Amino acid sequence: MTDSGSAPLPATDRPEAAARLRDALLSASFTADGLLDLLGAPAYAALARSETVPALRATRGDTPLEALVRLFLLQQPVPRARLTDVLPVQDAVDAGWLAPVGGDELAATVDVRPYGGPDGEDWFIVSDLGCAVGGAGGIGSRDEGVVLGVGGASTTLAGITVRTPVGAALDLGTGSGIQALHAAQHATRVTATDLNPRALHITALTLALSGAPAAALREGSLFEPVRDDETFDLVVSNPPFVISPGARLIYRDGGMSGDDLCRSLVQQAGDRLNEGGFAQFLANWQHVEGEDWEDRVRSWVPRGCDAWIVQREVQDITQYAELWLRDAGDHREDQVEYQSRYDAWLDEFEARKVKAVGFGWITLRRTGAAEPSITVEEWPHPVEQPLGDTIRDHFDRVDHLRAHDDAALLEGHFRLAAEVVQEQVGLPGAEDPEHVVLRQHRGMRRATKVDTIGAGFAGVCDGSLSAGVILDAIAQLVGEDPVVLRDRTPAQIRLLVEQGFLEPVG
């Protein structure tokens, strides 16, 4: 089997060859939409599971698109004659995108996966052979230095990233370059780093083939490649966060003890941010016996930063070990070796009294506030991606609440967020509900219980009246002392604003 991590890669000093290849791919509809139309939804989805048989069956014809799917996604040699009218063949061979194989056939030297940008852009993510879908199934067991393509973690991070125009962005641990590609659309200058020099080479290919501006590429671990005086408006990282014994697979294993890599990454990020800048990461953290996991990750937040940390999933140590052993394909190898590695994972966890591992998102924002805001929560429920605007709005609301005491809050105007509905829960036929629930159908899709005063207040908020005036009207309606109502309601208003049910106006 080819050792992907040491196989020759296309040249990065031939931008004209990449441009001509890109034009040819687009002309043949080798795009995300073109693939879906050709393969159909089931075969297209199977590719994301590293299953290629349905796609092979769907590409048995002789159209240009079928030839390109077999060549670049399915690693099948294609007769040169089939490609002559489809690609700039000699150009692609000379630049190293294609290589002659037995007889008169050509094979791709890298995976090229069409990827749709957020505004309908047609991009291409380059990765090592067999790695286009980011993934599992024993890729890592073949080669420790392999560079993966697009996976669920990559798209999750891309979706939660705040997309405002910025001057400087840093993609730390760039891999195949997907985060750098997104950042290039709204950052004047993009820097991409990776410990693996092969990843930097592939990132350059991804950017070139996607028609994006080049990034400054730097080799090294964490923030080591970044100059001491260098700061950024945006830092993103999908780091090798897997907590494992050792660092066998550099594309995923942190190589530090426990969750120290994620902790170090978060703690060091604060000094690299400009005022108002965001740092956004995916991370794993340990659930240690006798320790609150929320306190653990809260302690990672650097001084001078607001933070929003969301735990999306928790696995016990056996589930966690099995997930990542399968990711490396160890379950398909010698069973004695598999059991030995499984034992090593459990030994490591037990030695540190780890009972489970959490996975989630960490967002930091550099702030000059005297008392930074740190929100740590568990939210395993479905959300609506992309969430970048939702995350930015969260920190805007933090600023608003921090700047307004209760008296100022009551003088403010609020508007009910879009697509919030009210649900009343109680026994059938009861005169009054047992409780009222407000539910979002956008963003985080939260649900929260409110009392009848809170529900009535939220329902009236359209931005035209101040909060205090609305409460006075409600007090008169229900026969309650307006002073008492003004005293006890601001806490509920703050919660509704914090969670995005109410939006400050003006």
Coordinates of C-alpha atoms in Angstrom, one line a residue:
M1 CA 0.0 0.0 0.0
T2 CA 1.3 3.5 -0.8
D3 CA 2.7 5.4 2.1
S4 CA 0.7 8.5 1.7
G5 CA 2.7 10.6 4.1
S6 CA 5.9 10.2 2.1
A7 CA 4.5 10.1 -1.4
P8 CA 5.4 13.0 -3.7
L9 CA 3.0 15.9 -3.8
P10 CA 2.1 18.3 -6.6
A11 CA 4.3 21.3 -6.9
T12 CA 3.3 24.5 -5.1
D13 CA 5.3 26.7 -7.4
R14 CA 3.1 26.1 -10.4
P15 CA 0.1 28.4 -9.8
E16 CA -0.8 28.5 -13.5
A17 CA -1.1 24.7 -13.6
A18 CA -3.4 24.8 -10.5
A19 CA -5.5 27.5 -12.2
R20 CA -5.9 25.5 -15.4
L21 CA -6.7 22.4 -13.5
R22 CA -9.4 24.3 -11.5
D23 CA -11.0 25.6 -14.7
A24 CA -11.1 22.1 -16.1
L25 CA -12.7 20.7 -13.0
L26 CA -15.4 23.4 -12.9
S27 CA -16.1 23.0 -16.6
A28 CA -16.8 19.3 -16.0
S29 CA -19.1 20.1 -13.0
F30 CA -16.7 18.5 -10.6
T31 CA -18.3 20.5 -7.7
A32 CA -20.2 19.6 -4.6
D33 CA -23.5 20.1 -6.4
G34 CA -22.3 18.2 -9.4
L35 CA -21.3 15.3 -7.2
L36 CA -24.6 15.2 -5.5
D37 CA -26.5 15.2 -8.8
L38 CA -24.3 12.4 -10.2
L39 CA -24.0 10.1 -7.3
G40 CA -27.4 10.7 -5.6
A41 CA -27.8 11.4 -1.9
P42 CA -27.1 7.8 -0.6
A43 CA -23.8 7.3 -2.4
Y44 CA -22.8 10.9 -1.6
A45 CA -23.5 10.3 2.1
A46 CA -21.6 7.0 2.0
L47 CA -18.4 8.8 0.9
A48 CA -18.6 10.7 4.2
R49 CA -18.4 7.3 5.9
S50 CA -15.4 6.3 3.9
E51 CA -17.6 3.8 1.9
T52 CA -16.8 4.0 -1.8
V53 CA -18.7 1.1 -3.3
P54 CA -21.9 3.1 -4.0
A55 CA -19.9 5.8 -5.7
L56 CA -18.0 3.2 -7.7
R57 CA -21.3 1.8 -8.9
A58 CA -22.6 5.3 -9.8
T59 CA -19.5 6.1 -11.9
R60 CA -19.4 3.2 -14.4
G61 CA -20.3 5.4 -17.3
D62 CA -18.1 7.3 -19.6
T63 CA -18.9 11.0 -18.9
P64 CA -16.1 13.5 -18.0
L65 CA -17.5 13.9 -14.5
E66 CA -17.5 10.2 -13.8
A67 CA -13.9 9.9 -14.9
L68 CA -12.9 12.8 -12.5
V69 CA -14.7 11.2 -9.6
R70 CA -13.0 7.9 -10.1
L71 CA -9.6 9.7 -10.5
F72 CA -9.6 12.2 -7.7
L73 CA -12.0 10.8 -5.1
L74 CA -12.0 7.0 -5.6
Q75 CA -8.3 6.6 -6.5
Q76 CA -9.0 4.6 -9.6
P77 CA -6.5 4.7 -12.5
V78 CA -8.2 6.2 -15.6
P79 CA -7.0 5.7 -19.2
R80 CA -5.2 8.7 -20.5
A81 CA -7.3 8.9 -23.6
R82 CA -10.5 9.4 -21.4
L83 CA -8.9 12.5 -19.8
T84 CA -7.3 14.2 -22.8
D85 CA -10.4 16.2 -23.6
V86 CA -11.3 16.8 -19.9
L87 CA -8.1 17.9 -18.2
P88 CA -4.8 19.7 -19.2
V89 CA -3.2 16.3 -18.9
Q90 CA 0.4 17.0 -19.6
D91 CA 0.3 20.1 -17.5
A92 CA -1.2 18.1 -14.6
V93 CA 1.5 15.4 -15.0
D94 CA 4.3 17.9 -15.1
A95 CA 3.0 19.7 -12.0
G96 CA 2.6 16.4 -10.2
W97 CA -1.2 16.3 -9.9
L98 CA -1.3 13.1 -12.0
A99 CA 1.2 10.3 -12.4
P100 CA 1.5 7.6 -15.1
V101 CA 0.8 4.1 -14.0
G102 CA 0.8 0.7 -15.7
G103 CA 0.0 0.8 -19.4
D104 CA -1.4 4.1 -20.6
E105 CA -3.3 5.1 -17.5
L106 CA -3.0 8.0 -15.1
A107 CA -3.6 8.1 -11.3
A108 CA -4.1 11.1 -9.0
T109 CA -1.3 11.8 -6.6
V110 CA -3.7 13.4 -4.1
D111 CA -7.3 13.3 -3.2
V112 CA -9.3 16.3 -4.4
R113 CA -12.7 16.8 -2.9
P114 CA -15.2 19.4 -4.1
Y115 CA -16.4 21.6 -1.2
G116 CA -19.1 24.2 -1.3
G117 CA -18.2 27.6 0.4
P118 CA -20.7 29.4 2.5
D119 CA -21.7 31.8 -0.2
G120 CA -21.9 29.2 -3.0
E121 CA -18.2 29.2 -3.8
D122 CA -16.8 26.1 -5.5
W123 CA -13.7 25.1 -3.6
F124 CA -11.5 22.0 -3.6
I125 CA -9.9 20.4 -0.5
V126 CA -6.7 18.5 -1.2
S127 CA -5.6 15.7 1.1
D128 CA -3.6 12.5 1.0
L129 CA -4.8 9.6 -1.0
G130 CA -7.7 7.8 0.7
C131 CA -8.3 10.7 3.1
A132 CA -10.7 13.0 1.3
V133 CA -13.5 12.5 3.7
G134 CA -11.5 13.2 6.9
G135 CA -11.2 10.0 8.2
A136 CA -11.7 6.9 9.9
G137 CA -11.4 3.4 8.8
G138 CA -7.7 2.8 9.4
I139 CA -6.2 5.7 7.5
G140 CA -4.0 6.6 10.4
S141 CA -2.8 3.1 11.0
R142 CA -1.1 3.2 7.6
D143 CA 0.8 6.3 8.1
E144 CA 1.3 8.6 11.1
G145 CA 2.0 11.7 9.0
V146 CA -1.1 11.5 6.8
V147 CA -3.1 14.7 6.0
L148 CA -6.8 14.2 6.2
G149 CA -9.5 16.1 4.3
V150 CA -12.9 17.4 5.3
G151 CA -14.5 15.7 8.4
G152 CA -17.2 16.5 10.8
A153 CA -14.9 18.4 13.2
S154 CA -13.6 20.6 10.3
T155 CA -17.0 21.6 9.2
T156 CA -18.2 22.1 12.8
L157 CA -15.4 24.6 13.5
A158 CA -15.9 26.3 10.2
G159 CA -19.6 26.7 11.0
I160 CA -19.1 28.2 14.5
T161 CA -16.4 30.7 13.5
V162 CA -17.3 34.4 13.7
R163 CA -17.1 35.7 10.1
T164 CA -16.6 39.4 10.4
P165 CA -14.0 41.3 8.2
V166 CA -10.6 41.2 10.0
G167 CA -7.1 42.3 9.3
A168 CA -5.2 39.2 10.5
A169 CA -6.3 35.6 11.0
L170 CA -4.4 32.6 12.3
D171 CA -5.2 28.9 11.5
L172 CA -3.3 26.9 14.1
G173 CA -2.8 23.3 13.0
T174 CA -4.1 23.9 9.5
G175 CA -4.1 20.3 8.3
S176 CA -5.6 20.3 4.7
G177 CA -6.2 24.1 5.0
I178 CA -10.0 24.2 5.2
Q179 CA -10.0 26.8 8.0
A180 CA -7.4 28.9 6.2
L181 CA -9.6 28.8 3.1
H182 CA -12.6 30.1 5.0
A183 CA -10.6 32.8 6.7
A184 CA -9.1 34.0 3.4
Q185 CA -12.6 35.2 2.4
H186 CA -12.8 37.8 5.2
A187 CA -9.3 38.3 6.5
T188 CA -6.7 40.6 4.8
R189 CA -3.8 38.4 5.9
V190 CA -4.0 34.7 6.8
T191 CA -1.2 32.7 8.6
A192 CA -1.4 28.9 8.8
T193 CA 0.7 26.8 11.0
D194 CA 1.2 23.0 11.4
L195 CA 3.7 20.7 13.0
N196 CA 3.6 18.5 9.9
P197 CA 5.4 20.1 6.9
R198 CA 3.3 17.9 4.6
A199 CA 0.2 19.6 5.9
L200 CA 1.5 23.0 5.0
H201 CA 2.3 21.8 1.5
I202 CA -1.2 20.5 1.1
T203 CA -2.7 23.7 2.5
A204 CA -0.9 25.6 -0.2
L205 CA -2.4 23.3 -2.8
T206 CA -5.9 23.6 -1.3
L207 CA -5.7 27.4 -1.5
A208 CA -4.3 27.5 -5.0
L209 CA -6.8 25.0 -6.4
S210 CA -9.7 26.9 -4.8
G211 CA -8.6 30.2 -6.3
A212 CA -7.9 31.7 -2.9
P213 CA -5.1 34.1 -1.9
A214 CA -2.0 32.4 -0.6
A215 CA -1.4 32.2 3.2
A216 CA 1.8 32.7 5.2
L217 CA 2.8 29.0 6.0
R218 CA 4.8 28.3 9.1
E219 CA 6.0 25.0 10.6
G220 CA 5.9 24.3 14.3
S221 CA 3.8 23.3 17.3
L222 CA 1.0 25.5 18.8
F223 CA 2.1 29.1 18.9
E224 CA 5.8 28.4 18.5
P225 CA 5.9 29.6 14.8
V226 CA 4.2 32.9 15.7
R227 CA 6.5 35.9 16.5
D228 CA 6.4 37.3 20.0
D229 CA 5.1 40.7 18.8
E230 CA 2.4 39.2 16.4
T231 CA -1.3 39.4 17.3
F232 CA -4.4 38.5 15.4
D233 CA -8.1 39.4 15.2
L234 CA -9.1 35.8 14.7
V235 CA -7.5 32.5 15.8
V236 CA -9.0 29.2 14.9
S237 CA -7.8 25.7 15.6
N238 CA -9.1 22.2 15.2
P239 CA -6.1 20.8 17.1
P240 CA -5.0 17.2 17.6
F241 CA -7.2 17.1 20.7
V242 CA -7.5 13.3 21.2
I243 CA -6.5 12.3 24.7
S244 CA -4.4 9.1 24.2
P245 CA -1.4 7.2 25.5
G246 CA 1.4 8.7 23.4
A247 CA 1.2 10.5 20.1
R248 CA 1.1 7.7 17.6
L249 CA -1.0 9.7 15.0
I250 CA 0.1 13.3 14.8
Y251 CA -3.1 14.4 12.9
R252 CA -5.2 13.7 15.9
D253 CA -3.2 12.8 19.1
G254 CA -2.2 15.7 21.3
G255 CA 1.1 14.1 22.5
M256 CA 0.8 15.8 25.9
S257 CA -0.5 14.4 29.2
G258 CA -4.2 14.2 29.3
D259 CA -5.9 17.4 28.1
D260 CA -2.8 19.5 28.5
L261 CA -2.6 20.4 24.8
C262 CA -6.1 21.9 24.7
R263 CA -5.4 23.7 28.0
S264 CA -2.2 25.1 26.8
L265 CA -3.7 26.2 23.5
V266 CA -6.5 28.1 25.3
Q267 CA -4.3 29.6 27.9
Q268 CA -1.8 30.9 25.4
A269 CA -4.4 32.3 23.0
G270 CA -5.2 35.4 25.1
D271 CA -1.8 37.1 24.5
R272 CA -2.2 36.5 20.7
L273 CA -5.5 38.4 20.4
N274 CA -6.1 42.0 19.5
E275 CA -8.7 43.9 21.5
G276 CA -12.1 42.4 20.5
G277 CA -10.5 39.5 18.6
F278 CA -11.9 36.0 18.8
A279 CA -10.2 32.7 19.3
Q280 CA -12.2 29.6 18.6
F281 CA -11.3 26.0 19.2
L282 CA -12.6 22.4 19.3
A283 CA -11.4 20.6 22.3
N284 CA -11.6 17.6 24.6
W285 CA -11.4 17.8 28.3
Q286 CA -11.2 15.2 31.1
H287 CA -13.9 14.5 33.6
V288 CA -11.9 13.7 36.7
E289 CA -13.2 12.0 39.8
G290 CA -13.9 14.6 42.5
E291 CA -13.6 17.6 40.2
D292 CA -16.3 19.6 38.5
W293 CA -15.6 19.6 34.7
E294 CA -17.0 23.1 34.4
D295 CA -14.4 24.4 37.0
R296 CA -11.7 22.6 35.0
V297 CA -12.3 24.3 31.7
R298 CA -13.2 27.6 33.3
S299 CA -9.7 27.6 34.8
W300 CA -8.2 27.5 31.3
V301 CA -9.6 30.9 30.3
P302 CA -6.8 33.5 30.1
R303 CA -7.1 36.8 31.9
G304 CA -8.5 39.6 29.9
C305 CA -10.9 37.3 27.9
D306 CA -14.6 36.7 27.8
A307 CA -15.4 33.0 27.1
W308 CA -18.2 30.9 26.0
I309 CA -17.6 27.1 26.5
V310 CA -20.2 24.6 25.3
Q311 CA -19.9 20.9 26.0
R312 CA -21.6 19.0 23.2
E313 CA -20.9 15.4 24.1
V314 CA -19.6 13.2 26.9
Q315 CA -18.3 9.7 26.5
D316 CA -17.2 7.3 29.3
I317 CA -13.6 6.1 29.0
T318 CA -14.5 2.8 27.3
Q319 CA -16.6 4.5 24.6
Y320 CA -13.9 7.1 24.1
A321 CA -11.1 4.5 23.7
E322 CA -13.2 2.4 21.3
L323 CA -14.0 5.4 19.1
W324 CA -10.4 6.4 18.5
L325 CA -9.1 2.8 18.2
R326 CA -11.7 2.3 15.5
D327 CA -10.7 5.6 13.9
A328 CA -7.2 4.3 13.5
G329 CA -8.5 0.9 12.2
D330 CA -7.0 -1.0 15.2
H331 CA -10.1 -3.1 15.5
R332 CA -9.3 -4.6 12.1
E333 CA -5.8 -5.6 13.0
D334 CA -4.4 -8.3 15.3
Q335 CA -6.8 -8.8 18.3
V336 CA -4.0 -9.2 20.8
E337 CA -2.5 -5.9 19.7
Y338 CA -5.9 -4.3 19.8
Q339 CA -6.5 -5.4 23.3
S340 CA -3.1 -4.3 24.4
R341 CA -3.8 -0.8 23.0
Y342 CA -7.2 -0.7 24.6
D343 CA -5.6 -1.7 28.0
A344 CA -3.1 1.1 27.6
W345 CA -5.9 3.7 27.1
L346 CA -7.7 2.5 30.2
D347 CA -4.5 2.4 32.3
E348 CA -3.8 6.0 31.3
F349 CA -7.2 7.2 32.3
E350 CA -7.4 5.2 35.5
A351 CA -4.0 6.6 36.6
R352 CA -5.4 10.1 36.3
K353 CA -8.8 9.2 37.8
V354 CA -10.5 10.1 34.5
K355 CA -14.1 8.8 34.3
A356 CA -15.2 10.4 31.1
V357 CA -14.2 12.8 28.3
G358 CA -16.1 15.9 27.1
F359 CA -16.1 17.3 23.7
G360 CA -17.1 20.8 22.7
W361 CA -16.4 24.4 21.5
I362 CA -14.4 27.1 23.2
T363 CA -14.7 30.7 22.1
L364 CA -12.6 33.5 23.6
R365 CA -12.9 37.2 23.0
R366 CA -10.3 39.7 24.1
T367 CA -11.9 42.3 26.3
G368 CA -10.9 45.4 28.3
A369 CA -13.7 44.8 30.7
A370 CA -12.8 44.9 34.4
E371 CA -14.8 41.7 35.0
P372 CA -14.7 39.3 32.0
S373 CA -17.7 37.1 31.4
I374 CA -17.2 33.3 31.4
T375 CA -20.2 31.1 30.4
V376 CA -19.7 27.3 30.7
E377 CA -22.7 25.1 29.8
E378 CA -23.7 21.7 28.5
W379 CA -25.8 21.8 25.3
P380 CA -26.0 18.3 23.6
H381 CA -29.1 19.2 21.6
P382 CA -29.4 20.0 17.9
V383 CA -28.3 23.4 16.7
E384 CA -28.6 25.3 13.5
Q385 CA -25.3 25.7 11.7
P386 CA -23.6 28.0 10.7
L387 CA -23.5 29.5 14.2
G388 CA -20.9 32.3 13.7
D389 CA -23.4 35.1 13.9
T390 CA -25.1 33.5 16.9
I391 CA -21.7 33.4 18.7
R392 CA -20.9 37.0 17.8
D393 CA -24.4 38.1 19.0
H394 CA -23.8 36.3 22.3
F395 CA -20.8 38.4 23.1
D396 CA -22.6 41.6 21.9
R397 CA -25.3 40.8 24.5
V398 CA -22.7 40.1 27.1
D399 CA -21.4 43.7 26.5
H400 CA -24.9 45.1 26.7
L401 CA -25.7 43.4 30.0
R402 CA -22.4 44.3 31.5
A403 CA -22.9 48.0 30.7
H404 CA -26.4 48.2 32.1
D405 CA -27.4 47.9 35.7
D406 CA -31.0 47.0 36.6
A407 CA -32.2 50.5 36.4
A408 CA -30.6 51.1 33.0
L409 CA -32.0 47.7 31.9
L410 CA -35.5 48.8 32.7
E411 CA -35.1 51.9 30.7
G412 CA -33.9 49.9 27.7
H413 CA -35.9 48.6 24.7
F414 CA -36.0 45.0 23.6
R415 CA -37.3 42.9 20.7
L416 CA -38.3 39.3 20.7
A417 CA -35.9 37.3 18.6
A418 CA -37.0 35.8 15.3
E419 CA -38.8 32.4 15.3
V420 CA -39.3 32.2 19.1
V421 CA -42.5 30.4 20.0
Q422 CA -44.4 29.9 23.3
E423 CA -45.5 26.5 24.6
Q424 CA -47.9 26.1 27.5
V425 CA -47.6 22.9 29.6
G426 CA -50.3 21.7 31.9
L427 CA -53.1 19.3 32.4
P428 CA -55.8 19.2 29.7
G429 CA -58.7 21.6 30.6
A430 CA -56.7 23.4 33.3
E431 CA -57.4 27.1 33.6
D432 CA -53.7 28.0 33.9
P433 CA -50.7 26.2 32.6
E434 CA -48.2 24.6 35.0
H435 CA -45.4 26.4 33.3
V436 CA -44.6 28.3 30.1
V437 CA -41.7 27.4 27.8
L438 CA -40.1 29.8 25.2
R439 CA -38.4 27.9 22.4
Q440 CA -36.0 29.1 19.7
H441 CA -36.1 27.7 16.2
R442 CA -32.9 29.3 15.1
G443 CA -29.3 29.3 16.3
M444 CA -28.8 27.3 19.5
R445 CA -32.5 26.3 19.5
R446 CA -32.8 26.8 23.2
A447 CA -35.8 26.3 25.4
T448 CA -36.3 28.0 28.8
K449 CA -39.1 28.0 31.4
V450 CA -40.6 31.4 32.3
D451 CA -43.4 32.5 34.5
T452 CA -46.5 34.2 33.2
I453 CA -45.0 37.6 33.8
G454 CA -41.9 36.7 31.8
A455 CA -44.0 35.2 29.0
G456 CA -46.2 38.2 28.8
F457 CA -43.2 40.6 28.9
A458 CA -41.4 38.7 26.1
G459 CA -44.6 38.7 24.0
V460 CA -45.0 42.4 24.1
C461 CA -41.4 43.3 23.3
D462 CA -41.3 44.8 19.8
G463 CA -38.8 47.5 20.5
S464 CA -41.3 50.3 20.8
L465 CA -41.7 50.5 24.6
S466 CA -39.1 50.4 27.4
A467 CA -38.9 47.4 29.7
G468 CA -40.1 49.4 32.7
V469 CA -43.2 50.8 30.9
I470 CA -44.1 47.2 29.8
L471 CA -43.7 45.9 33.4
D472 CA -45.9 48.8 34.8
A473 CA -48.6 47.9 32.3
I474 CA -48.4 44.2 33.3
A475 CA -48.5 45.1 37.0
Q476 CA -51.7 47.0 36.4
L477 CA -53.2 44.2 34.4
V478 CA -52.5 41.5 37.0
G479 CA -53.0 43.7 40.0
E480 CA -49.5 43.6 41.3
D481 CA -47.4 46.3 42.9
P482 CA -45.3 47.8 40.0
V483 CA -42.4 48.6 42.3
V484 CA -42.2 44.9 43.5
L485 CA -42.5 43.8 39.9
R486 CA -39.7 46.1 38.8
D487 CA -37.5 44.8 41.6
R488 CA -37.9 41.1 40.8
T489 CA -38.1 41.0 37.0
P490 CA -34.6 42.2 35.9
A491 CA -33.0 38.9 36.6
Q492 CA -35.4 37.1 34.3
I493 CA -34.9 39.8 31.6
R494 CA -31.1 39.3 31.9
L495 CA -31.5 35.6 31.4
L496 CA -33.7 36.0 28.4
V497 CA -31.3 38.5 26.9
E498 CA -28.2 36.3 27.7
Q499 CA -29.8 33.3 26.0
G500 CA -30.9 35.2 22.9
F501 CA -34.6 35.2 23.4
L502 CA -34.6 39.0 23.6
E503 CA -32.4 41.4 21.6
P504 CA -31.5 44.9 22.9
V505 CA -32.7 47.6 20.5
G506 CA -30.5 50.7 20.0

